[in-house]
Amino acid sequence: MARAQFDVGEEGGDREGGSTVLALRGDWSATELGDAPRRLPRRLEGVQVGGLDLTDLGRFDTAGALALIQSGVHLPEDAWSDRPEAGRVYAMVEKLERDQAPPPKRGPWAVRAFGRVGRGVEDVWSEMVLSMAFLGRLLIAMGRAIVAPGKIRWPAWVSQMERAGLDALPIIAVTNFFIGAVIAFLGADLLTQFGAGVFAVQLIGVSVLREFAVVITAVLLAGRSASSFAAEIGSMRMNQEVDAMNVMGVDPFQALVIPRLAALLIMLPLLTFVAVLAGLFGGMLVTWSQLGLGPAFFIQRMYEDGTMFMHLMVGLSKAPVFAIVVAAIGCRQGMAVAGDVESLGRRVTAAVVQAIFAIIFLDAVFALIYLELGV
């Protein structure tokens, strides 16, 4: 292989009809160009090339043609008569460069900023419209399941209940145990300063029964089940399995969405009750070790406080709503996956973020409602 070289005829050099001749030597290929593309424009500055000397030219590919074109060389049609195959490569690259659209001009920063805001608003509106369409199809599928219970896929329900409920039991119990312990530590430390350490029991009971048990459980399921739903259904969308269901006459909502929704609707209240027990147990151990309040005293204080059952009902009343929201968001994002892995990653992330945001928002709404009701 010979490195790409060139030579430009000077006043006493080769001329063809008074035009400067550009002599190409060696291989003008991607591997042998070297620094020729950098030196050639400087050497040809102010020079009009009228012909080519291709006597010592070796291999010639699109990289060599591009180097000549980008150096500003404008060659006549008969310049490649000695090497017509190289002339065809040069003509092809020249046509592609000539037809290539110039890059769009960047507008002012203010215009770009408002453009990003506008696209964000459009995306939010599009998500709202698609979510309402998904909700409509979901309600239709639920109505069909209620009208024709014989068509319900009970094995799919049981399988999803096991995966979304029983498999999540350990992490939910452990997490709420430590949440109850942390609340007990804070309450014992703060209330003891005022000589009211005994009221740490009420603090633990109200916070765990009313808020932390159901919210922490729902958030854990948002990160665990919503992402799983989006990934599973999204993978089926990528593999065109959902399209195959439609072709075979199987309703994807009946086969994929309803079992997952029903599984969370049944299991989240049960998991919330387990979380309540775990949180109270964690708080009881801390009050026993820090304040010397034994389990019998802890249970008695909880039993004697007549509002504890009401707080438990308030917490459990949120569970079905959180379950529907988490399952619907996970399935909705899974159904929106396109045919690429990047779309799958975006939708799984969106499922988790939207589910957690919806849980926090709905919890605040519930707090305002129960506050107005005096519950």
mmCIF file of C-alpha atoms in Angstrom:
data_model
loop_
_atom_site.group_PDB
_atom_site.id
_atom_site.type_symbol
_atom_site.label_atom_id
_atom_site.label_comp_id
_atom_site.label_asym_id
_atom_site.label_seq_id
_atom_site.Cartn_x
_atom_site.Cartn_y
_atom_site.Cartn_z
ATOM 1 C CA MET A 1 0.000 0.000 0.000
ATOM 2 C CA ALA A 2 1.220 3.513 -0.832
ATOM 3 C CA ARG A 3 0.262 6.565 1.168
ATOM 4 C CA ALA A 4 -1.932 9.096 -0.636
ATOM 5 C CA GLN A 5 0.155 11.893 -2.158
ATOM 6 C CA PHE A 6 -0.532 14.742 -4.543
ATOM 7 C CA ASP A 7 1.307 17.321 -6.560
ATOM 8 C CA VAL A 8 0.116 20.554 -8.157
ATOM 9 C CA GLY A 9 1.678 21.720 -11.424
ATOM 10 C CA GLU A 10 3.354 25.150 -11.021
ATOM 11 C CA GLU A 11 4.225 27.709 -13.644
ATOM 12 C CA GLY A 12 6.862 25.457 -15.111
ATOM 13 C CA GLY A 13 4.995 22.235 -14.472
ATOM 14 C CA ASP A 14 2.439 20.287 -16.368
ATOM 15 C CA ARG A 15 -0.265 22.298 -18.038
ATOM 16 C CA GLU A 16 -3.287 21.377 -20.102
ATOM 17 C CA GLY A 17 -4.601 24.328 -21.962
ATOM 18 C CA GLY A 18 -3.147 26.699 -19.367
ATOM 19 C CA SER A 19 -4.888 24.953 -16.473
ATOM 20 C CA THR A 20 -3.206 23.575 -13.399
ATOM 21 C CA VAL A 21 -2.905 19.790 -13.254
ATOM 22 C CA LEU A 22 -3.398 17.923 -9.978
ATOM 23 C CA ALA A 23 -1.391 14.722 -9.845
ATOM 24 C CA LEU A 24 -2.718 12.001 -7.491
ATOM 25 C CA ARG A 25 -0.306 9.310 -6.373
ATOM 26 C CA GLY A 26 -0.722 6.296 -4.108
ATOM 27 C CA ASP A 27 -3.896 4.918 -2.615
ATOM 28 C CA TRP A 28 -6.618 7.488 -1.975
ATOM 29 C CA SER A 29 -8.566 5.221 0.344
ATOM 30 C CA ALA A 30 -9.883 5.430 3.902
ATOM 31 C CA THR A 31 -6.842 3.641 5.341
ATOM 32 C CA GLU A 32 -4.125 5.469 3.378
ATOM 33 C CA LEU A 33 -5.341 9.074 3.174
ATOM 34 C CA GLY A 34 -3.261 10.208 6.142
ATOM 35 C CA ASP A 35 -3.097 13.994 6.379
ATOM 36 C CA ALA A 36 -3.779 14.588 2.671
ATOM 37 C CA PRO A 37 -7.323 15.961 3.336
ATOM 38 C CA ARG A 38 -5.773 18.555 5.662
ATOM 39 C CA ARG A 39 -2.910 19.614 3.353
ATOM 40 C CA LEU A 40 -4.818 19.601 0.080
ATOM 41 C CA PRO A 41 -7.104 22.637 0.712
ATOM 42 C CA ARG A 42 -4.135 24.778 1.787
ATOM 43 C CA ARG A 43 -2.141 23.752 -1.288
ATOM 44 C CA LEU A 44 -5.025 24.459 -3.672
ATOM 45 C CA GLU A 45 -5.888 27.844 -2.188
ATOM 46 C CA GLY A 46 -6.261 30.289 -5.076
ATOM 47 C CA VAL A 47 -5.552 27.549 -7.667
ATOM 48 C CA GLN A 48 -8.001 26.497 -10.382
ATOM 49 C CA VAL A 49 -7.577 22.801 -11.159
ATOM 50 C CA GLY A 50 -8.260 22.001 -14.792
ATOM 51 C CA GLY A 51 -7.120 18.403 -15.037
ATOM 52 C CA LEU A 52 -5.917 15.309 -13.248
ATOM 53 C CA ASP A 53 -2.817 13.193 -13.645
ATOM 54 C CA LEU A 54 -3.864 9.683 -12.624
ATOM 55 C CA THR A 55 -0.802 7.814 -13.846
ATOM 56 C CA ASP A 56 0.384 6.842 -10.334
ATOM 57 C CA LEU A 57 -3.043 6.637 -8.691
ATOM 58 C CA GLY A 58 -3.655 3.378 -6.820
ATOM 59 C CA ARG A 59 -6.889 2.543 -5.115
ATOM 60 C CA PHE A 60 -9.602 5.172 -4.951
ATOM 61 C CA ASP A 61 -12.719 4.970 -2.765
ATOM 62 C CA THR A 62 -15.393 7.275 -1.362
ATOM 63 C CA ALA A 63 -13.039 8.624 1.336
ATOM 64 C CA GLY A 64 -10.647 9.861 -1.329
ATOM 65 C CA ALA A 65 -13.485 11.346 -3.355
ATOM 66 C CA LEU A 66 -14.814 13.137 -0.283
ATOM 67 C CA ALA A 67 -11.354 14.553 0.460
ATOM 68 C CA LEU A 68 -11.174 16.023 -3.061
ATOM 69 C CA ILE A 69 -14.687 17.463 -2.891
ATOM 70 C CA GLN A 70 -14.204 19.038 0.540
ATOM 71 C CA SER A 71 -10.949 20.647 -0.622
ATOM 72 C CA GLY A 72 -12.934 22.721 -3.111
ATOM 73 C CA VAL A 73 -11.763 20.923 -6.295
ATOM 74 C CA HIS A 74 -14.141 21.361 -9.259
ATOM 75 C CA LEU A 75 -13.189 18.947 -12.027
ATOM 76 C CA PRO A 76 -14.428 18.767 -15.618
ATOM 77 C CA GLU A 77 -16.264 15.657 -16.792
ATOM 78 C CA ASP A 78 -13.339 14.336 -18.849
ATOM 79 C CA ALA A 79 -10.827 14.622 -15.983
ATOM 80 C CA TRP A 80 -11.364 10.955 -15.037
ATOM 81 C CA SER A 81 -11.031 9.544 -18.576
ATOM 82 C CA ASP A 82 -7.951 7.499 -17.588
ATOM 83 C CA ARG A 83 -9.724 5.959 -14.570
ATOM 84 C CA PRO A 84 -13.482 5.860 -15.313
ATOM 85 C CA GLU A 85 -14.246 3.655 -12.276
ATOM 86 C CA ALA A 86 -12.707 6.315 -10.003
ATOM 87 C CA GLY A 87 -14.715 8.943 -11.869
ATOM 88 C CA ARG A 88 -17.955 7.105 -11.099
ATOM 89 C CA VAL A 89 -17.083 6.994 -7.377
ATOM 90 C CA TYR A 90 -16.263 10.704 -7.453
ATOM 91 C CA ALA A 91 -19.527 11.570 -9.265
ATOM 92 C CA MET A 92 -21.594 9.551 -6.797
ATOM 93 C CA VAL A 93 -20.029 11.242 -3.748
ATOM 94 C CA GLU A 94 -20.287 14.673 -5.358
ATOM 95 C CA LYS A 95 -23.994 14.166 -6.037
ATOM 96 C CA LEU A 96 -24.617 13.063 -2.446
ATOM 97 C CA GLU A 97 -22.771 16.087 -1.086
ATOM 98 C CA ARG A 98 -24.610 18.429 -3.434
ATOM 99 C CA ASP A 99 -28.035 17.016 -2.548
ATOM 100 C CA GLN A 100 -27.374 16.920 1.181
ATOM 101 C CA ALA A 101 -29.569 19.414 3.020
ATOM 102 C CA PRO A 102 -27.712 22.024 5.048
ATOM 103 C CA PRO A 103 -28.045 21.647 8.815
ATOM 104 C CA PRO A 104 -30.909 23.682 10.255
ATOM 105 C CA LYS A 105 -29.926 26.979 11.763
ATOM 106 C CA ARG A 106 -30.236 27.245 15.514
ATOM 107 C CA GLY A 107 -32.636 29.942 16.525
ATOM 108 C CA PRO A 108 -32.139 32.380 19.394
ATOM 109 C CA TRP A 109 -31.955 30.855 22.865
ATOM 110 C CA ALA A 110 -35.256 32.432 23.863
ATOM 111 C CA VAL A 111 -37.044 30.814 20.917
ATOM 112 C CA ARG A 112 -35.483 27.441 21.725
ATOM 113 C CA ALA A 113 -36.486 27.766 25.384
ATOM 114 C CA PHE A 114 -40.099 28.575 24.537
ATOM 115 C CA GLY A 115 -40.033 25.755 21.983
ATOM 116 C CA ARG A 116 -39.031 23.266 24.688
ATOM 117 C CA VAL A 117 -41.829 24.547 26.913
ATOM 118 C CA GLY A 118 -44.306 24.206 24.065
ATOM 119 C CA ARG A 119 -43.196 20.669 23.291
ATOM 120 C CA GLY A 120 -43.459 19.810 26.983
ATOM 121 C CA VAL A 121 -47.029 21.123 27.132
ATOM 122 C CA GLU A 122 -47.890 19.207 23.968
ATOM 123 C CA ASP A 123 -46.436 16.006 25.452
ATOM 124 C CA VAL A 124 -48.443 16.474 28.648
ATOM 125 C CA TRP A 125 -51.632 17.028 26.672
ATOM 126 C CA SER A 126 -50.924 13.989 24.502
ATOM 127 C CA GLU A 127 -50.311 11.860 27.618
ATOM 128 C CA MET A 128 -53.608 13.052 29.093
ATOM 129 C CA VAL A 129 -55.535 12.178 25.943
ATOM 130 C CA LEU A 130 -53.936 8.733 25.678
ATOM 131 C CA SER A 131 -54.524 8.107 29.370
ATOM 132 C CA MET A 132 -58.211 8.961 29.010
ATOM 133 C CA ALA A 133 -58.436 6.606 26.016
ATOM 134 C CA PHE A 134 -56.766 3.874 28.086
ATOM 135 C CA LEU A 135 -59.178 4.525 30.955
ATOM 136 C CA GLY A 136 -62.143 4.206 28.595
ATOM 137 C CA ARG A 137 -60.929 0.855 27.253
ATOM 138 C CA LEU A 138 -60.216 -0.287 30.802
ATOM 139 C CA LEU A 139 -63.743 0.547 31.947
ATOM 140 C CA ILE A 140 -65.184 -1.326 28.964
ATOM 141 C CA ALA A 141 -63.043 -4.362 29.754
ATOM 142 C CA MET A 142 -64.089 -4.240 33.422
ATOM 143 C CA GLY A 143 -67.738 -4.051 32.408
ATOM 144 C CA ARG A 144 -67.355 -7.069 30.144
ATOM 145 C CA ALA A 145 -65.641 -8.992 32.956
ATOM 146 C CA ILE A 146 -68.528 -8.193 35.315
ATOM 147 C CA VAL A 147 -71.222 -9.064 32.764
ATOM 148 C CA ALA A 148 -69.517 -12.302 31.666
ATOM 149 C CA PRO A 149 -67.569 -13.665 34.663
ATOM 150 C CA GLY A 150 -67.210 -17.003 32.920
ATOM 151 C CA LYS A 151 -64.631 -15.439 30.583
ATOM 152 C CA ILE A 152 -62.412 -14.276 33.432
ATOM 153 C CA ARG A 153 -58.941 -15.820 33.312
ATOM 154 C CA TRP A 154 -58.750 -17.027 36.900
ATOM 155 C CA PRO A 155 -55.296 -18.676 36.570
ATOM 156 C CA ALA A 156 -53.850 -15.355 35.421
ATOM 157 C CA TRP A 157 -55.451 -13.627 38.404
ATOM 158 C CA VAL A 158 -53.970 -16.110 40.872
ATOM 159 C CA SER A 159 -50.542 -15.936 39.218
ATOM 160 C CA GLN A 160 -50.464 -12.138 39.354
ATOM 161 C CA MET A 161 -51.696 -12.146 42.962
ATOM 162 C CA GLU A 162 -48.798 -14.393 43.909
ATOM 163 C CA ARG A 163 -46.198 -12.338 42.048
ATOM 164 C CA ALA A 164 -47.492 -8.887 43.012
ATOM 165 C CA GLY A 165 -48.670 -9.791 46.510
ATOM 166 C CA LEU A 166 -47.097 -12.773 48.203
ATOM 167 C CA ASP A 167 -43.665 -12.229 46.677
ATOM 168 C CA ALA A 168 -43.692 -8.627 47.938
ATOM 169 C CA LEU A 169 -44.588 -9.629 51.494
ATOM 170 C CA PRO A 170 -41.038 -9.842 52.921
ATOM 171 C CA ILE A 171 -39.816 -6.466 51.648
ATOM 172 C CA ILE A 172 -43.034 -4.738 52.736
ATOM 173 C CA ALA A 173 -42.921 -6.246 56.227
ATOM 174 C CA VAL A 174 -39.240 -5.409 56.754
ATOM 175 C CA THR A 175 -39.555 -1.855 55.428
ATOM 176 C CA ASN A 176 -42.584 -1.029 57.564
ATOM 177 C CA PHE A 177 -40.943 -2.627 60.594
ATOM 178 C CA PHE A 178 -38.083 -0.151 60.343
ATOM 179 C CA ILE A 179 -40.462 2.735 59.584
ATOM 180 C CA GLY A 180 -42.338 1.975 62.817
ATOM 181 C CA ALA A 181 -39.047 1.736 64.687
ATOM 182 C CA VAL A 182 -37.865 5.109 63.359
ATOM 183 C CA ILE A 183 -41.151 6.773 64.350
ATOM 184 C CA ALA A 184 -40.848 5.253 67.817
ATOM 185 C CA PHE A 185 -37.285 6.497 68.212
ATOM 186 C CA LEU A 186 -38.271 10.028 67.207
ATOM 187 C CA GLY A 187 -41.398 10.026 69.375
ATOM 188 C CA ALA A 188 -39.620 8.611 72.419
ATOM 189 C CA ASP A 189 -36.801 11.128 72.158
ATOM 190 C CA LEU A 190 -39.093 14.114 71.633
ATOM 191 C CA LEU A 191 -41.921 13.272 74.038
ATOM 192 C CA THR A 192 -39.626 12.219 76.868
ATOM 193 C CA GLN A 193 -38.287 15.766 77.017
ATOM 194 C CA PHE A 194 -41.791 16.908 78.024
ATOM 195 C CA GLY A 195 -42.466 13.997 80.362
ATOM 196 C CA ALA A 196 -45.012 12.526 77.943
ATOM 197 C CA GLY A 197 -43.137 9.460 76.749
ATOM 198 C CA VAL A 198 -46.207 7.300 77.252
ATOM 199 C CA PHE A 199 -47.925 9.089 74.352
ATOM 200 C CA ALA A 200 -45.355 7.640 71.969
ATOM 201 C CA VAL A 201 -47.730 4.683 71.667
ATOM 202 C CA GLN A 202 -50.477 6.917 70.257
ATOM 203 C CA LEU A 203 -47.976 8.595 67.931
ATOM 204 C CA ILE A 204 -46.870 5.251 66.538
ATOM 205 C CA GLY A 205 -50.433 4.006 66.205
ATOM 206 C CA VAL A 206 -51.818 7.034 64.394
ATOM 207 C CA SER A 207 -48.863 7.456 62.016
ATOM 208 C CA VAL A 208 -48.608 3.771 61.111
ATOM 209 C CA LEU A 209 -52.317 2.988 60.904
ATOM 210 C CA ARG A 210 -53.372 6.123 59.076
ATOM 211 C CA GLU A 211 -50.478 7.053 56.813
ATOM 212 C CA PHE A 212 -47.174 5.238 56.721
ATOM 213 C CA ALA A 213 -48.347 1.638 56.318
ATOM 214 C CA VAL A 214 -50.510 2.239 53.253
ATOM 215 C CA VAL A 215 -48.267 4.880 51.657
ATOM 216 C CA ILE A 216 -45.024 2.929 52.070
ATOM 217 C CA THR A 217 -46.705 -0.237 50.810
ATOM 218 C CA ALA A 218 -48.119 1.551 47.777
ATOM 219 C CA VAL A 219 -44.783 3.207 46.993
ATOM 220 C CA LEU A 220 -42.982 -0.132 47.204
ATOM 221 C CA LEU A 221 -45.519 -1.690 44.864
ATOM 222 C CA ALA A 222 -45.164 1.282 42.539
ATOM 223 C CA GLY A 223 -41.458 0.601 42.255
ATOM 224 C CA ARG A 224 -41.900 -3.158 42.148
ATOM 225 C CA SER A 225 -45.168 -3.964 40.406
ATOM 226 C CA ALA A 226 -45.779 -0.898 38.224
ATOM 227 C CA SER A 227 -42.334 -1.234 36.666
ATOM 228 C CA SER A 228 -42.869 -4.979 36.258
ATOM 229 C CA PHE A 229 -46.237 -4.471 34.557
ATOM 230 C CA ALA A 230 -44.787 -1.866 32.197
ATOM 231 C CA ALA A 231 -41.775 -4.043 31.345
ATOM 232 C CA GLU A 232 -43.794 -7.225 30.772
ATOM 233 C CA ILE A 233 -46.488 -5.658 28.617
ATOM 234 C CA GLY A 234 -43.912 -3.465 26.870
ATOM 235 C CA SER A 235 -41.816 -6.499 25.940
ATOM 236 C CA MET A 236 -44.919 -8.144 24.522
ATOM 237 C CA ARG A 237 -45.595 -5.002 22.506
ATOM 238 C CA MET A 238 -42.035 -5.052 21.152
ATOM 239 C CA ASN A 239 -42.366 -8.723 20.161
ATOM 240 C CA GLN A 240 -45.760 -8.006 18.551
ATOM 241 C CA GLU A 241 -47.483 -10.465 20.886
ATOM 242 C CA VAL A 242 -50.199 -7.907 21.655
ATOM 243 C CA ASP A 243 -50.864 -7.534 17.920
ATOM 244 C CA ALA A 244 -51.061 -11.305 17.649
ATOM 245 C CA MET A 245 -53.687 -11.332 20.412
ATOM 246 C CA ASN A 246 -55.783 -8.827 18.478
ATOM 247 C CA VAL A 247 -55.475 -10.942 15.322
ATOM 248 C CA MET A 248 -56.585 -14.066 17.216
ATOM 249 C CA GLY A 249 -59.554 -12.219 18.702
ATOM 250 C CA VAL A 250 -58.183 -12.055 22.247
ATOM 251 C CA ASP A 251 -58.769 -8.774 24.040
ATOM 252 C CA PRO A 252 -55.367 -7.635 25.407
ATOM 253 C CA PHE A 253 -57.110 -5.775 28.211
ATOM 254 C CA GLN A 254 -58.882 -8.940 29.339
ATOM 255 C CA ALA A 255 -55.717 -11.016 29.082
ATOM 256 C CA LEU A 256 -53.079 -8.554 30.341
ATOM 257 C CA VAL A 257 -54.556 -5.553 32.141
ATOM 258 C CA ILE A 258 -57.536 -6.896 34.106
ATOM 259 C CA PRO A 259 -55.607 -9.710 35.886
ATOM 260 C CA ARG A 260 -52.915 -7.288 37.039
ATOM 261 C CA LEU A 261 -55.452 -4.700 38.137
ATOM 262 C CA ALA A 262 -57.487 -7.281 40.063
ATOM 263 C CA ALA A 263 -54.362 -8.746 41.665
ATOM 264 C CA LEU A 264 -53.273 -5.406 43.124
ATOM 265 C CA LEU A 265 -56.842 -4.506 44.065
ATOM 266 C CA ILE A 266 -57.099 -7.674 46.153
ATOM 267 C CA MET A 267 -53.557 -7.837 47.519
ATOM 268 C CA LEU A 268 -52.779 -4.206 48.408
ATOM 269 C CA PRO A 269 -55.304 -4.022 51.301
ATOM 270 C CA LEU A 270 -53.951 -7.326 52.636
ATOM 271 C CA LEU A 271 -50.365 -6.131 52.291
ATOM 272 C CA THR A 272 -51.341 -2.891 54.018
ATOM 273 C CA PHE A 273 -52.688 -4.850 56.974
ATOM 274 C CA VAL A 274 -49.432 -6.809 57.166
ATOM 275 C CA ALA A 275 -47.535 -3.522 56.978
ATOM 276 C CA VAL A 276 -49.611 -2.198 59.889
ATOM 277 C CA LEU A 277 -48.695 -5.195 62.015
ATOM 278 C CA ALA A 278 -45.018 -4.931 61.089
ATOM 279 C CA GLY A 279 -44.903 -1.183 61.793
ATOM 280 C CA LEU A 280 -46.617 -1.549 65.171
ATOM 281 C CA PHE A 281 -44.289 -4.415 66.065
ATOM 282 C CA GLY A 282 -41.243 -2.289 65.240
ATOM 283 C CA GLY A 283 -42.583 0.602 67.282
ATOM 284 C CA MET A 284 -43.478 -1.714 70.184
ATOM 285 C CA LEU A 285 -39.938 -3.112 70.358
ATOM 286 C CA VAL A 286 -38.434 0.378 70.450
ATOM 287 C CA THR A 287 -40.809 1.661 73.155
ATOM 288 C CA TRP A 288 -40.085 -1.490 75.149
ATOM 289 C CA SER A 289 -36.321 -1.037 74.912
ATOM 290 C CA GLN A 290 -36.170 2.766 75.167
ATOM 291 C CA LEU A 291 -39.075 3.628 77.478
ATOM 292 C CA GLY A 292 -39.603 0.365 79.336
ATOM 293 C CA LEU A 293 -43.205 0.127 78.113
ATOM 294 C CA GLY A 294 -43.860 -3.602 77.697
ATOM 295 C CA PRO A 295 -45.903 -5.251 74.948
ATOM 296 C CA ALA A 296 -48.920 -5.697 77.256
ATOM 297 C CA PHE A 297 -48.981 -1.961 78.048
ATOM 298 C CA PHE A 298 -48.497 -1.090 74.353
ATOM 299 C CA ILE A 299 -51.420 -3.278 73.280
ATOM 300 C CA GLN A 300 -53.597 -2.001 76.126
ATOM 301 C CA ARG A 301 -52.981 1.640 75.197
ATOM 302 C CA MET A 302 -53.833 0.863 71.582
ATOM 303 C CA TYR A 303 -57.009 -0.979 72.630
ATOM 304 C CA GLU A 304 -58.193 1.688 75.053
ATOM 305 C CA ASP A 305 -57.801 4.461 72.496
ATOM 306 C CA GLY A 306 -61.116 4.305 70.665
ATOM 307 C CA THR A 307 -59.833 6.179 67.619
ATOM 308 C CA MET A 308 -57.304 3.541 66.563
ATOM 309 C CA PHE A 309 -59.900 1.462 64.703
ATOM 310 C CA MET A 310 -61.016 4.566 62.834
ATOM 311 C CA HIS A 311 -57.409 5.337 61.850
ATOM 312 C CA LEU A 312 -57.021 1.760 60.615
ATOM 313 C CA MET A 313 -60.129 2.098 58.461
ATOM 314 C CA VAL A 314 -58.891 5.405 57.081
ATOM 315 C CA GLY A 315 -55.612 3.797 56.076
ATOM 316 C CA LEU A 316 -57.256 0.733 54.551
ATOM 317 C CA SER A 317 -59.740 2.885 52.624
ATOM 318 C CA LYS A 318 -56.859 4.352 50.631
ATOM 319 C CA ALA A 319 -55.467 0.962 49.607
ATOM 320 C CA PRO A 320 -57.953 0.082 46.811
ATOM 321 C CA VAL A 321 -57.553 3.506 45.208
ATOM 322 C CA PHE A 322 -53.759 3.272 45.336
ATOM 323 C CA ALA A 323 -53.951 -0.257 43.899
ATOM 324 C CA ILE A 324 -56.041 0.843 40.916
ATOM 325 C CA VAL A 325 -53.765 3.801 40.228
ATOM 326 C CA VAL A 326 -50.515 1.801 40.448
ATOM 327 C CA ALA A 327 -51.792 -1.049 38.258
ATOM 328 C CA ALA A 328 -53.419 1.255 35.703
ATOM 329 C CA ILE A 329 -50.326 3.433 35.322
ATOM 330 C CA GLY A 330 -48.026 0.421 34.942
ATOM 331 C CA CYS A 331 -50.248 -1.219 32.325
ATOM 332 C CA ARG A 332 -50.866 2.093 30.546
ATOM 333 C CA GLN A 333 -47.161 2.744 30.117
ATOM 334 C CA GLY A 334 -46.583 -0.820 28.992
ATOM 335 C CA MET A 335 -49.258 -0.515 26.313
ATOM 336 C CA ALA A 336 -47.599 2.701 25.062
ATOM 337 C CA VAL A 337 -44.212 1.075 24.375
ATOM 338 C CA ALA A 338 -43.024 1.378 20.781
ATOM 339 C CA GLY A 339 -40.808 -1.106 18.984
ATOM 340 C CA ASP A 340 -37.429 -0.154 20.451
ATOM 341 C CA VAL A 341 -35.614 -0.744 23.729
ATOM 342 C CA GLU A 342 -35.215 2.984 24.397
ATOM 343 C CA SER A 343 -38.990 3.401 24.420
ATOM 344 C CA LEU A 344 -39.282 0.483 26.842
ATOM 345 C CA GLY A 345 -36.802 2.101 29.241
ATOM 346 C CA ARG A 346 -38.576 5.448 29.082
ATOM 347 C CA ARG A 347 -41.981 3.902 29.730
ATOM 348 C CA VAL A 348 -40.783 1.805 32.674
ATOM 349 C CA THR A 349 -39.222 4.898 34.237
ATOM 350 C CA ALA A 350 -42.381 6.912 33.574
ATOM 351 C CA ALA A 351 -44.510 4.184 35.163
ATOM 352 C CA VAL A 352 -42.569 4.318 38.436
ATOM 353 C CA VAL A 353 -42.372 8.123 38.580
ATOM 354 C CA GLN A 354 -46.030 8.685 37.708
ATOM 355 C CA ALA A 355 -47.222 6.002 40.122
ATOM 356 C CA ILE A 356 -45.260 7.433 43.060
ATOM 357 C CA PHE A 357 -46.400 10.970 42.218
ATOM 358 C CA ALA A 358 -50.029 9.811 41.989
ATOM 359 C CA ILE A 359 -49.775 8.074 45.369
ATOM 360 C CA ILE A 360 -48.419 11.177 47.120
ATOM 361 C CA PHE A 361 -50.967 13.404 45.397
ATOM 362 C CA LEU A 362 -53.914 11.139 46.243
ATOM 363 C CA ASP A 363 -52.742 10.824 49.827
ATOM 364 C CA ALA A 364 -52.842 14.611 50.132
ATOM 365 C CA VAL A 365 -56.337 14.626 48.607
ATOM 366 C CA PHE A 366 -57.488 11.983 51.088
ATOM 367 C CA ALA A 367 -56.006 14.018 53.941
ATOM 368 C CA LEU A 368 -57.995 17.087 52.882
ATOM 369 C CA ILE A 369 -61.198 15.075 52.474
ATOM 370 C CA TYR A 370 -60.924 13.392 55.870
ATOM 371 C CA LEU A 371 -59.992 16.713 57.432
ATOM 372 C CA GLU A 372 -63.203 18.267 56.115
ATOM 373 C CA LEU A 373 -65.198 15.230 57.284
ATOM 374 C CA GLY A 374 -63.609 15.426 60.714
ATOM 375 C CA VAL A 375 -62.407 11.831 60.523
#
